Each structure stands twice: as C-alpha cells, then as structure tokens.
Coordinates of C-alpha atoms and ligand atoms in Angstrom, one line a residue:
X11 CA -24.2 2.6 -1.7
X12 CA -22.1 5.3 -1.0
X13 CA -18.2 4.7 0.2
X14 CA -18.8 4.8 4.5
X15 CA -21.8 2.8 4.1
X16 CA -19.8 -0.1 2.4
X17 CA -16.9 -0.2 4.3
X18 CA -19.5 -1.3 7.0
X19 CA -21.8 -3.5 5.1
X20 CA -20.8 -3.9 1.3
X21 CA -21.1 -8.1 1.6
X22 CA -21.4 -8.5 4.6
X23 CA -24.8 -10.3 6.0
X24 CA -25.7 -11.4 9.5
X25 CA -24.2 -15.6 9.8
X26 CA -27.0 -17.5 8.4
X27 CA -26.6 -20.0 10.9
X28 CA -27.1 -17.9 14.1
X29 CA -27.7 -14.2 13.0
X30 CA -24.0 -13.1 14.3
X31 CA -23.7 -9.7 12.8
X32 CA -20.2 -10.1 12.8
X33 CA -18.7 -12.1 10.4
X34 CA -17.4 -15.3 12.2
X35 CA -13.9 -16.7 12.2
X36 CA -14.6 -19.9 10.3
X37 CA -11.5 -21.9 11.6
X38 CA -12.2 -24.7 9.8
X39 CA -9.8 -26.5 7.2
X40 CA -12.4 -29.0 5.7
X41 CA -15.8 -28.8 4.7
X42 CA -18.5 -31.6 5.1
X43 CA -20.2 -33.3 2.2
X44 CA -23.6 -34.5 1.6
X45 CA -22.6 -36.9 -0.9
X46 CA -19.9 -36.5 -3.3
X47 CA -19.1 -33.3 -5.1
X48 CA -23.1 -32.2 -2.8
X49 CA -22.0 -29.4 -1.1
X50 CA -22.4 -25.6 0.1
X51 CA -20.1 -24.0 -2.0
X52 CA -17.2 -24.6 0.5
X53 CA -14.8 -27.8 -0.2
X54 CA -11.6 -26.9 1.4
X55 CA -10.5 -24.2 3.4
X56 CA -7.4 -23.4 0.8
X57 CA -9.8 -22.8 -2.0
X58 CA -12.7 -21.1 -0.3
X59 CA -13.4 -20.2 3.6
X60 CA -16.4 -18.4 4.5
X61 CA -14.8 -15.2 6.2
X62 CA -12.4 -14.6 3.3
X63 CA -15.3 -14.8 1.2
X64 CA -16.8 -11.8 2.9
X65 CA -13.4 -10.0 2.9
X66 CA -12.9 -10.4 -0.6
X67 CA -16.6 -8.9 -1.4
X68 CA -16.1 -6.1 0.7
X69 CA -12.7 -4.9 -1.3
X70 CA -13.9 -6.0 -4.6
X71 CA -17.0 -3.1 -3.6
X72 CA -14.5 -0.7 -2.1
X73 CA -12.2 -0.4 -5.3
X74 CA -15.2 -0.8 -7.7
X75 CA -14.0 -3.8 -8.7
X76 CA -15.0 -7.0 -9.8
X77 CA -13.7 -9.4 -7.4
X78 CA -11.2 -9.3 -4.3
X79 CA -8.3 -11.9 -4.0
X80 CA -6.6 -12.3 -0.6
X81 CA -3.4 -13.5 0.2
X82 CA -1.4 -14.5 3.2
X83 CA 0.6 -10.9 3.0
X84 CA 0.9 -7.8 0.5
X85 CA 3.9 -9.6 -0.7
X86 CA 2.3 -12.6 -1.4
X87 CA -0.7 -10.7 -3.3
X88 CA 2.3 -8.8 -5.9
X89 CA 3.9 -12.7 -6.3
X90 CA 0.5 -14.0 -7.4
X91 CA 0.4 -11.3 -10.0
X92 CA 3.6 -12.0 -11.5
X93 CA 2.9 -15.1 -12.0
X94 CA 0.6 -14.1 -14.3
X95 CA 3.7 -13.1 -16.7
X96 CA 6.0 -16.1 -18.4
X97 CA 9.6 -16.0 -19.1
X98 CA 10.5 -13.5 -22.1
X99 CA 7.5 -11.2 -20.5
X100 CA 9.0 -7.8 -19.3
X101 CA 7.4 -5.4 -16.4
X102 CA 7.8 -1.6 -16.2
X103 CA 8.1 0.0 -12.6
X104 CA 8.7 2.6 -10.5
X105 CA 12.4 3.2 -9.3
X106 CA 11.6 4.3 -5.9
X107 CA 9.3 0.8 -5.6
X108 CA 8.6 -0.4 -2.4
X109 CA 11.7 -2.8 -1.3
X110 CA 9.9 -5.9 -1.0
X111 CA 8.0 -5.6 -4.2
X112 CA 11.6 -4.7 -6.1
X113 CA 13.1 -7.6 -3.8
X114 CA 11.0 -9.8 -5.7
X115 CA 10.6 -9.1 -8.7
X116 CA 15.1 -8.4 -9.0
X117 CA 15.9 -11.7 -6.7
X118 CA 12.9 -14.2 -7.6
X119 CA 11.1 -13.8 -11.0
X120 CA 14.2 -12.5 -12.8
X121 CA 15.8 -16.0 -12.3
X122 CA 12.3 -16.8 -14.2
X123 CA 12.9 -15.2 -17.0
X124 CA 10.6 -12.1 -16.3
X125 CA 12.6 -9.1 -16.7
X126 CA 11.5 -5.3 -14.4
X127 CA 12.3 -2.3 -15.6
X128 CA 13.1 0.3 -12.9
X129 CA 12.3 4.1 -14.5
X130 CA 10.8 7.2 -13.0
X131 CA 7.2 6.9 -13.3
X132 CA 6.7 10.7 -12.8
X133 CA 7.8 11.0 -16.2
X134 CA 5.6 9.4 -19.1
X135 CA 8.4 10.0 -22.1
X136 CA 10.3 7.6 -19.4
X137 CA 8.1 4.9 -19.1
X138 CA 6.7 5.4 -23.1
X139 CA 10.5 4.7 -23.9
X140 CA 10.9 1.6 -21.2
X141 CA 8.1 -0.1 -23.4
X142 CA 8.3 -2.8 -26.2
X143 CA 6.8 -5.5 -27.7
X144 CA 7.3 -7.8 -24.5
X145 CA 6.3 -5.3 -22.0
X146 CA 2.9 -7.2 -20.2
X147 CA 2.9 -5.3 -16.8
X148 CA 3.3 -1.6 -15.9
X149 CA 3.5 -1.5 -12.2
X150 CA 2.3 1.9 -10.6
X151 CA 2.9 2.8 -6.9
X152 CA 1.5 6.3 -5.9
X153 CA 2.2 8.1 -3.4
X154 CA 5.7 6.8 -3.3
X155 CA 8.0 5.2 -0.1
X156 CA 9.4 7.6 1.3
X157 CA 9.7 10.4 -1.1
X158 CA 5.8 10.6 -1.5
X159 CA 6.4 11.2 -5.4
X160 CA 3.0 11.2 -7.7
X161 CA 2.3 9.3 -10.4
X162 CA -0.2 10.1 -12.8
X163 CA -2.8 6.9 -12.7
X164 CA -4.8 7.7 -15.5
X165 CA -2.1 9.0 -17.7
X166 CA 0.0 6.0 -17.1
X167 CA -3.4 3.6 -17.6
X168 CA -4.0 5.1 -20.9
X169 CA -0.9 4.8 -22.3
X170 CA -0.7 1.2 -21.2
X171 CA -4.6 0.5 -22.4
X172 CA -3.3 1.8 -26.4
X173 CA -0.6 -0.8 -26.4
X174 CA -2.6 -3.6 -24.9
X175 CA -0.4 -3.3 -21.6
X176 CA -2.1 -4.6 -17.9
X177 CA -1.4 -2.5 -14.8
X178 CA -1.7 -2.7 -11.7
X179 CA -1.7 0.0 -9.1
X180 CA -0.2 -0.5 -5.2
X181 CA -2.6 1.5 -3.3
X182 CA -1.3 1.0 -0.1
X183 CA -0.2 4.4 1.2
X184 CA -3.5 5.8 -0.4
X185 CA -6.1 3.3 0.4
X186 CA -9.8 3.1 -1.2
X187 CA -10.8 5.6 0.9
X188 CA -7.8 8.4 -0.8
X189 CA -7.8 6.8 -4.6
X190 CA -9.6 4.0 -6.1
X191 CA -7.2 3.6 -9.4
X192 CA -10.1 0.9 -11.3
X193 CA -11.8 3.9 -11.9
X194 CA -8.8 6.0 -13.0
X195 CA -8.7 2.8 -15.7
X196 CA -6.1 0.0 -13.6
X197 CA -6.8 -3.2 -14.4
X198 CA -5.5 -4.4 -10.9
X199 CA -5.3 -2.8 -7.5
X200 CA -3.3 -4.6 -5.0
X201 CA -3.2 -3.6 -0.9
X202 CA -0.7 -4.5 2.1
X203 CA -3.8 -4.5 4.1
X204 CA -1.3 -5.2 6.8
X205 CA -1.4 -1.1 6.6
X206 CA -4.3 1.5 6.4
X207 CA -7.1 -1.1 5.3
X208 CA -6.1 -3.6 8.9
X209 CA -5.6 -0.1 10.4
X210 CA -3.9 -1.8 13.6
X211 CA -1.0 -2.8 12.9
X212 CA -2.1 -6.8 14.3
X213 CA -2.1 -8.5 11.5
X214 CA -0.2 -9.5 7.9
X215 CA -2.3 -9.7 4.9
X216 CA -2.7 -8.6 1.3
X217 CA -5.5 -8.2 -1.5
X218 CA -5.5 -8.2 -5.3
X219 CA -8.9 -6.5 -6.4
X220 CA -9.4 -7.4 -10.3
X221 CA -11.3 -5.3 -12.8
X222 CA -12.7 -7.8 -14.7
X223 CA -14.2 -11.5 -14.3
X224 CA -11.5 -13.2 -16.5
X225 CA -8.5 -11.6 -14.6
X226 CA -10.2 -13.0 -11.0
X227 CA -10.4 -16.0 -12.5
X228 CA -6.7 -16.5 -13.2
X229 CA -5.8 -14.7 -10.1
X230 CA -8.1 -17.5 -7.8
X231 CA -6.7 -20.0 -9.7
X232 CA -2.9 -18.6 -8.4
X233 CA -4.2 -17.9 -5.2
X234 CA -5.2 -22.3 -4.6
X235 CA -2.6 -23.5 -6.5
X236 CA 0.1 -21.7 -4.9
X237 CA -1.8 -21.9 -1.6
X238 CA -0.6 -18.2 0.2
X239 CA -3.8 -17.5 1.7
X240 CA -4.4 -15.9 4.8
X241 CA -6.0 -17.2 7.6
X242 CA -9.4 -16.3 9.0
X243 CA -8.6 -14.7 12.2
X244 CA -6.4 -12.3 10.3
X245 CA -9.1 -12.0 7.3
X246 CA -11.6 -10.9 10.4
X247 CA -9.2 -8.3 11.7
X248 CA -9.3 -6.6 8.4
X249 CA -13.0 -6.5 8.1
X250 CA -13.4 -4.8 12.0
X251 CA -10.4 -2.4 10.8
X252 CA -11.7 -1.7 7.3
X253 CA -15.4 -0.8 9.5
X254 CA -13.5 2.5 10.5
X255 CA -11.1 2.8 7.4
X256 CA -13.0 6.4 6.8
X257 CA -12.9 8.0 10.3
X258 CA -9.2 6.8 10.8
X259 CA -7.8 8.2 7.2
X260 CA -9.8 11.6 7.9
X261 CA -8.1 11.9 11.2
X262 CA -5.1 11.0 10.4
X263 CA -4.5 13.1 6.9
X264 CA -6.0 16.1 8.8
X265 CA -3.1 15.5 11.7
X266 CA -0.2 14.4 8.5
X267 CA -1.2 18.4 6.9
X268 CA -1.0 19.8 10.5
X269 CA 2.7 18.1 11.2
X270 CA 3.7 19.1 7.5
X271 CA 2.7 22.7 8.1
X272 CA 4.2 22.5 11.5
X273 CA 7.8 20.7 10.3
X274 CA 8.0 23.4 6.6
X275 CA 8.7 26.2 9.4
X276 CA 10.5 24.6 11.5
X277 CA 14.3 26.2 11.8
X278 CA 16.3 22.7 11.7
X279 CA 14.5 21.4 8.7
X280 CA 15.6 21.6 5.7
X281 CA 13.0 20.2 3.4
X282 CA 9.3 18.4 4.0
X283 CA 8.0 16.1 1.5
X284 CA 4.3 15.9 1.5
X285 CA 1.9 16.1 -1.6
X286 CA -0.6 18.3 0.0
X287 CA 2.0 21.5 -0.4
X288 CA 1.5 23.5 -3.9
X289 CA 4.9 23.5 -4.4
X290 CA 5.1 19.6 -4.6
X291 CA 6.2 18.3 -7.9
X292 CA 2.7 16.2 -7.7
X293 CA 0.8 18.6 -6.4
X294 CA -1.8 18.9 -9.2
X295 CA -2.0 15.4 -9.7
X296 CA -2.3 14.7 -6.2
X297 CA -5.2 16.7 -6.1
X298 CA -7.1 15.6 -8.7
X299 CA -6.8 11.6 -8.1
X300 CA -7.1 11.3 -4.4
X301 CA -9.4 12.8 -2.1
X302 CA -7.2 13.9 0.5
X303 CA -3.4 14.7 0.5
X304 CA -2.5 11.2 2.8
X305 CA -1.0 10.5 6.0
X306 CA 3.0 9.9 5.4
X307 CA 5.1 12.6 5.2
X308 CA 9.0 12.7 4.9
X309 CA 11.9 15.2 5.9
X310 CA 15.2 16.0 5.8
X311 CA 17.2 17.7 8.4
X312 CA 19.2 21.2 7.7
X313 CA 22.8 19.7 9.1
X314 CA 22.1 16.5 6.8
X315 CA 24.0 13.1 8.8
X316 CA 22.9 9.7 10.6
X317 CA 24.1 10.6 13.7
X318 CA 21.6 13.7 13.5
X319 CA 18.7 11.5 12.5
X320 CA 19.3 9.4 15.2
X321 CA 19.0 12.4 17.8
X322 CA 15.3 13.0 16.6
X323 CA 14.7 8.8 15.9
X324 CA 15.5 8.0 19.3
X325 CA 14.4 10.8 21.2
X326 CA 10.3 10.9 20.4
X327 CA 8.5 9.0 23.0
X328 CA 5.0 9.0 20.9
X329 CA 6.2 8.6 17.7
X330 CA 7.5 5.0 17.5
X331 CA 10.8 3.8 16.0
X332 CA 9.4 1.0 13.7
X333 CA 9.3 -0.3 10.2
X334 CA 5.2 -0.3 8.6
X335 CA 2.6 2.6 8.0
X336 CA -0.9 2.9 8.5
X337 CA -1.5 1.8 12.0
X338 CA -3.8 4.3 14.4
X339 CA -0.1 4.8 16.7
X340 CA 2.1 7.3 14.8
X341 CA 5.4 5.6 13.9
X342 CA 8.6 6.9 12.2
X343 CA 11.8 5.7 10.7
X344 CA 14.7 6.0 8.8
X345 CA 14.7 5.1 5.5
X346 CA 18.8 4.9 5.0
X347 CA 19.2 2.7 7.6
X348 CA 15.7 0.5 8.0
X349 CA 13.7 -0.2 4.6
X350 CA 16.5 1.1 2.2
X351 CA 19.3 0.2 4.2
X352 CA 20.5 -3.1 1.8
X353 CA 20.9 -0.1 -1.4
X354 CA 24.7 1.6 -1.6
X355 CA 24.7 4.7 -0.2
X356 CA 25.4 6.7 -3.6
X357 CA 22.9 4.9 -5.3
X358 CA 20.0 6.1 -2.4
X359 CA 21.7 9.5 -2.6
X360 CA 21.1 9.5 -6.3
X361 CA 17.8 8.8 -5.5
X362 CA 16.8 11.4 -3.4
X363 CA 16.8 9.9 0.0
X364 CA 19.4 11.7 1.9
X365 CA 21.2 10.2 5.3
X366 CA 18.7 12.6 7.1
X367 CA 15.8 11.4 5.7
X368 CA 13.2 10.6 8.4
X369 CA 9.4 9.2 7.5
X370 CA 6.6 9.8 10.0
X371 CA 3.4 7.5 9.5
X372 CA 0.9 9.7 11.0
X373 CA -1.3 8.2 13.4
X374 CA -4.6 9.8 15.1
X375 CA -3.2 10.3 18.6
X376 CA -3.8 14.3 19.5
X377 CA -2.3 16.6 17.1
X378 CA -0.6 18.7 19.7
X379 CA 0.9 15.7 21.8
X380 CA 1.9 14.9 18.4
X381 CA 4.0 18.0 17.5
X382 CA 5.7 18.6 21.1
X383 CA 6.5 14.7 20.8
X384 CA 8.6 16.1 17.1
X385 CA 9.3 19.0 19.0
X386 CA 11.3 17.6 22.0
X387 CA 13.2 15.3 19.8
X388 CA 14.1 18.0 17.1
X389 CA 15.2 20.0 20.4
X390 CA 18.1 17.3 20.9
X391 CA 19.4 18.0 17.1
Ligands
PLP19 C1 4.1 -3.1 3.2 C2 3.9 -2.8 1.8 C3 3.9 -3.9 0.9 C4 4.1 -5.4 1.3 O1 3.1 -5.8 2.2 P1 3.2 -6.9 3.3 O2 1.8 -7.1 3.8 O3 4.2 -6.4 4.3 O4 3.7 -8.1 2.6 C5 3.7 -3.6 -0.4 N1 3.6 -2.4 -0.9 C6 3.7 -1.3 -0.1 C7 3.6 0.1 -0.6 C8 3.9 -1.5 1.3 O5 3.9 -0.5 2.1

C-alpha cells in the first residue's frame, strides 16, 4: 500500500458492530466479561481501548514500523522512553532540543540518575566524542526548533547501531509524510501529534512508533503502568487529521518555499532559515532524507531588537501570534521571548537565536493573502 492510501485505511476497518466507516469513539473505561479472564481482547480502557488500537496501527504503518504507542501528549510519549534508561544510563542530544523534551530530561530524569548530553548533532566528531560506555540513548530531532538545522539520520543511526546505542528520532516538524527515520535505521520515532499528524491544532497527543516487537513490548508495558494515555475523542481527532496528513503537508511546504523565497529578498531581512535554500548548512542532507523541504521557516530582522520583532509579531492579522506548529492556520512567534524565553539571553545568543528571531508555521491559507499579511506587518518595522 502506497503512503496516501494508508493514511486513509492502513488499520482501519468498518466497526464490526454496525459497519461505521469511521472509527468510533469508544468512551468506555471498562470492558464486559463473559466469565473470568473470557473476553474480547479489551479489559480496561488504560490498557487497551478500541480507537487507540486503530490509531496505533495506522502510525505503526505510516513509519514502517512495528507497533504504535500513544500517549496522553508528545511529552508524555519522550517520558515513557526515558524510562526505558536506569540511573548510571547516559543520553546524547541535540543542543537546540525542543524545550519541553530538554525540560525533562534536565529537571526530571536527571534527579534519576539519567544523565543528557547536550552537543551539536550536525556534527558527528561531536556526538562520536559525547559517547561512552554508559551512553543507551542518542536522541535525534531534525529539522530543528527554530533554527531548522539538519541532522544526518542515517549517519547518526549508524554510528549509534556499531556501538550497540538505541535512538530515537522526534519527527515532529517533518512528519511520516516528509521523513520516515525507521527506515533511515531509528529504532524509535516519536510524534507530538498535537502538530502536523492532528493537523488542527484541537487536540494534545503523542506517539512512540517502535521498530521492533521487543521494544513495543517494553514501551506498552510503560504506557499501562504509568497510565499517560490519551483519551479516545482525542485518539479520533488524529485519525480524521492524519486522513489528509498528505494534501495538507503538500500545501503547506509549497506555501513555506514560496514565503522563504519571498522573505530572502525582502529589504528589512536580514537572514531566512529554511532547508530548502542551497546555501543551507543542511541542504544536502535535507534533500536526500525528506521528501520535501517542510513547512517552518525562521528569520531574523536587518535592525536585530525585541521591540522590532514585536512590530511585525503584533501587526499580522493572518498569521497568528501563538506558541505550536503544524495546524492548517499559519501561526508565528518569537522564539526569545515565548518557547526559549526561560534560557539567559547570552546563552540563546550563543546559540544562534537572535532577539529578532521570528518563526512562521506555515499554514495552507492562500499564498498571496499569506505574504501581504508578512508584508503589512514588515511595513511597520
Ligand atoms: C510540541 C513538540 C513536542 C511536545 O509535544 P506535546 O504534544 O506538546 O507534549 C515534542 N517535540 C517537538 C519537536 C514539538 O514540537
């Protein structure tokens, strides 16, 4: 089956008890028993519930995976896999890692003894040197928040598969439909599906697919004994979003390169971030592991200050001032003061994200309402 055709079918069957072709919203917390331990498969709504179950087939066949985990938020899906590590075990990330997932791993499963390792993944002599004989998990986001930096997947994988390392690849700002990093040889791919795959930005949720049978195994073990599951409604939001997950990416990249294009010669801007230019460090790599170049795309203004930023933040009418990515609206932000705001100013400045930095989630609104909306507000700088 071929990648449109599964988003729309790939385990999903007409309700066997009416012939719904939509999955239904089994919002049920307990499961009736024939006798004890004589059942349908379904116990108790933590463990399994019928329109997860669908969910998690889907994704498992959209990464080419083996199985799909879901959990109550993205979030929730990167806890699960650290708890696959015990104290002593070390992890290897990015150092432009999405907040939440750095959050984590700095405030909650260092106090566990599980020690990160913040180093540019661009750089493979970086991460080759972070290694030792502790290191369990190399954690690989790509395309990056905000900067859109590239990692190589398959060069990182490889060099994690000789020393017996597990990785796992945040596919967020890609989605299945860009990159599909089990092929690329991940061992785990993990989704906010609160972004591209929900596509709506109306709901909270998050997925773990897992490459192999044994790593499902402990995964849905985490996933009912620490209980963060999500709840049907929102598991049924994600399979009517992840229906159109193809159309909505195509648009929306093709509108993302238009912006680029259109913001690279604009006179106020001093520099665009977006992989689909050649002269992107990640270019190359871009290129070859994804299918098409994305839909985020960064810039910094020429006269480089807050106050600036905020001239072009609060002055497009379209383009919505709000924190997430991935929705059908176009949204931007500001990376200094909203997601990145809690980091000291040198230390994001060392970083690469400037006080000027401003993100645009591109959305598939008309392109040319699109760029007078950036156009108007870039007018007020
Ligand atoms: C939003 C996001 C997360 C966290 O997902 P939630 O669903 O908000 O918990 C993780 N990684 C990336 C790259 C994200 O953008």
């Amino acid at each position: 089956m071929k990648f449109a055709t599964k988003l729309i079918h790939a385990g999903i069957e007409p309700d066997p008890s009416t012939g719904a072709i939509m999955t239904p919203i089994y919002q049920t917390s307990t499961y009736v028993q024939d006798a004890p331990g004589v059942h349908k498969g379904y116990e108790y709504a933590r463990t399994q519930n019928p329109t997860r179950t669908v969910l998690e087939k889907n994704l498992a066949a959209l990464e080419n995976g083996t199985a799909g985990i879901c959990f109550a938020s993205g979030l929730a899906a990167t806890d699960a896999i650290l708890k696959m590590l015990k104290p002593g075990d070390e992890v290897i990330a990015s150092n432009d890692l999405y907040g939440g997932s750095y959050r984590l791993m700095v405030r909650i499963f260092q106090k566990f003894g599980v020690i990160p390792h913040f180093v540019d993944m661009t750089n493979l002599e970086k991460i080759q040197a972070a290694i030792n004989e502790n290191t369990r998990l190399i954690w690989i986001e790509t395309p990056t928040n905000p900067l859109l930096r590239i990692v190589d997947i398959s060069k990182v994988c490889a060099l994690a598969d000789q020393k017996g390392i597990m990785t796992c690849v945040d596919n967020t700002f890609a989605s299945p439909y860009l990159q599909k990093p089990l092929d690329l040889g991940a061992d785990l791919v993990i989704h906010s599906a609160t972004k591209y795959l929900g596509g709506h930005s109306d709901t909270i949720l998050g997925a773990v697919v897992a490459s192999t049978q044994e790593l499902a195994d402990e995964l849905h073990f985490i996933q009912n004994a620490s209980g963060a599951v999500p709840g049907p409604m929102d598991c049924f939001l994600v399979l009517r979003g992840i229906k159109t997950l193809h159309v909505r990416v195509r648009q929306a990249c093709k509108n993302a390169k238009d912006i680029a294009q259109y913001l690279k010669a604009h006179p106020k801007i001093k520099k665009v971030h977006y992989p689909g230019f050649e002269d992107h460090p990640g270019h190359a790599i871009a290129a070859k592991q994804m299918k098409k170049f994305g839909a985020m795309v960064s810039f910094e203004l020429k006269d480089d200050s807050i106050e600036k930023a905020n001239l072009v933040l609060s002055n497009t009418r379209l383009f919505s001032l709000a924190e997430s990515l991935g929705g059908v609206e176009s949204l931007i932000g500001h990376p200094a003061s909203m997601t990145h705001g809690s980091i000291p100013r040198e230390e994001r400045i060392k970083n690469g994200l400037s006080d000027s930095l401003i993100r645009l989630s591109v959305g598939i609104e008309d392109i040319e309402d699109l760029i007078e909306d950036l156009e108007n507000a870039l007018a007020k700088v």
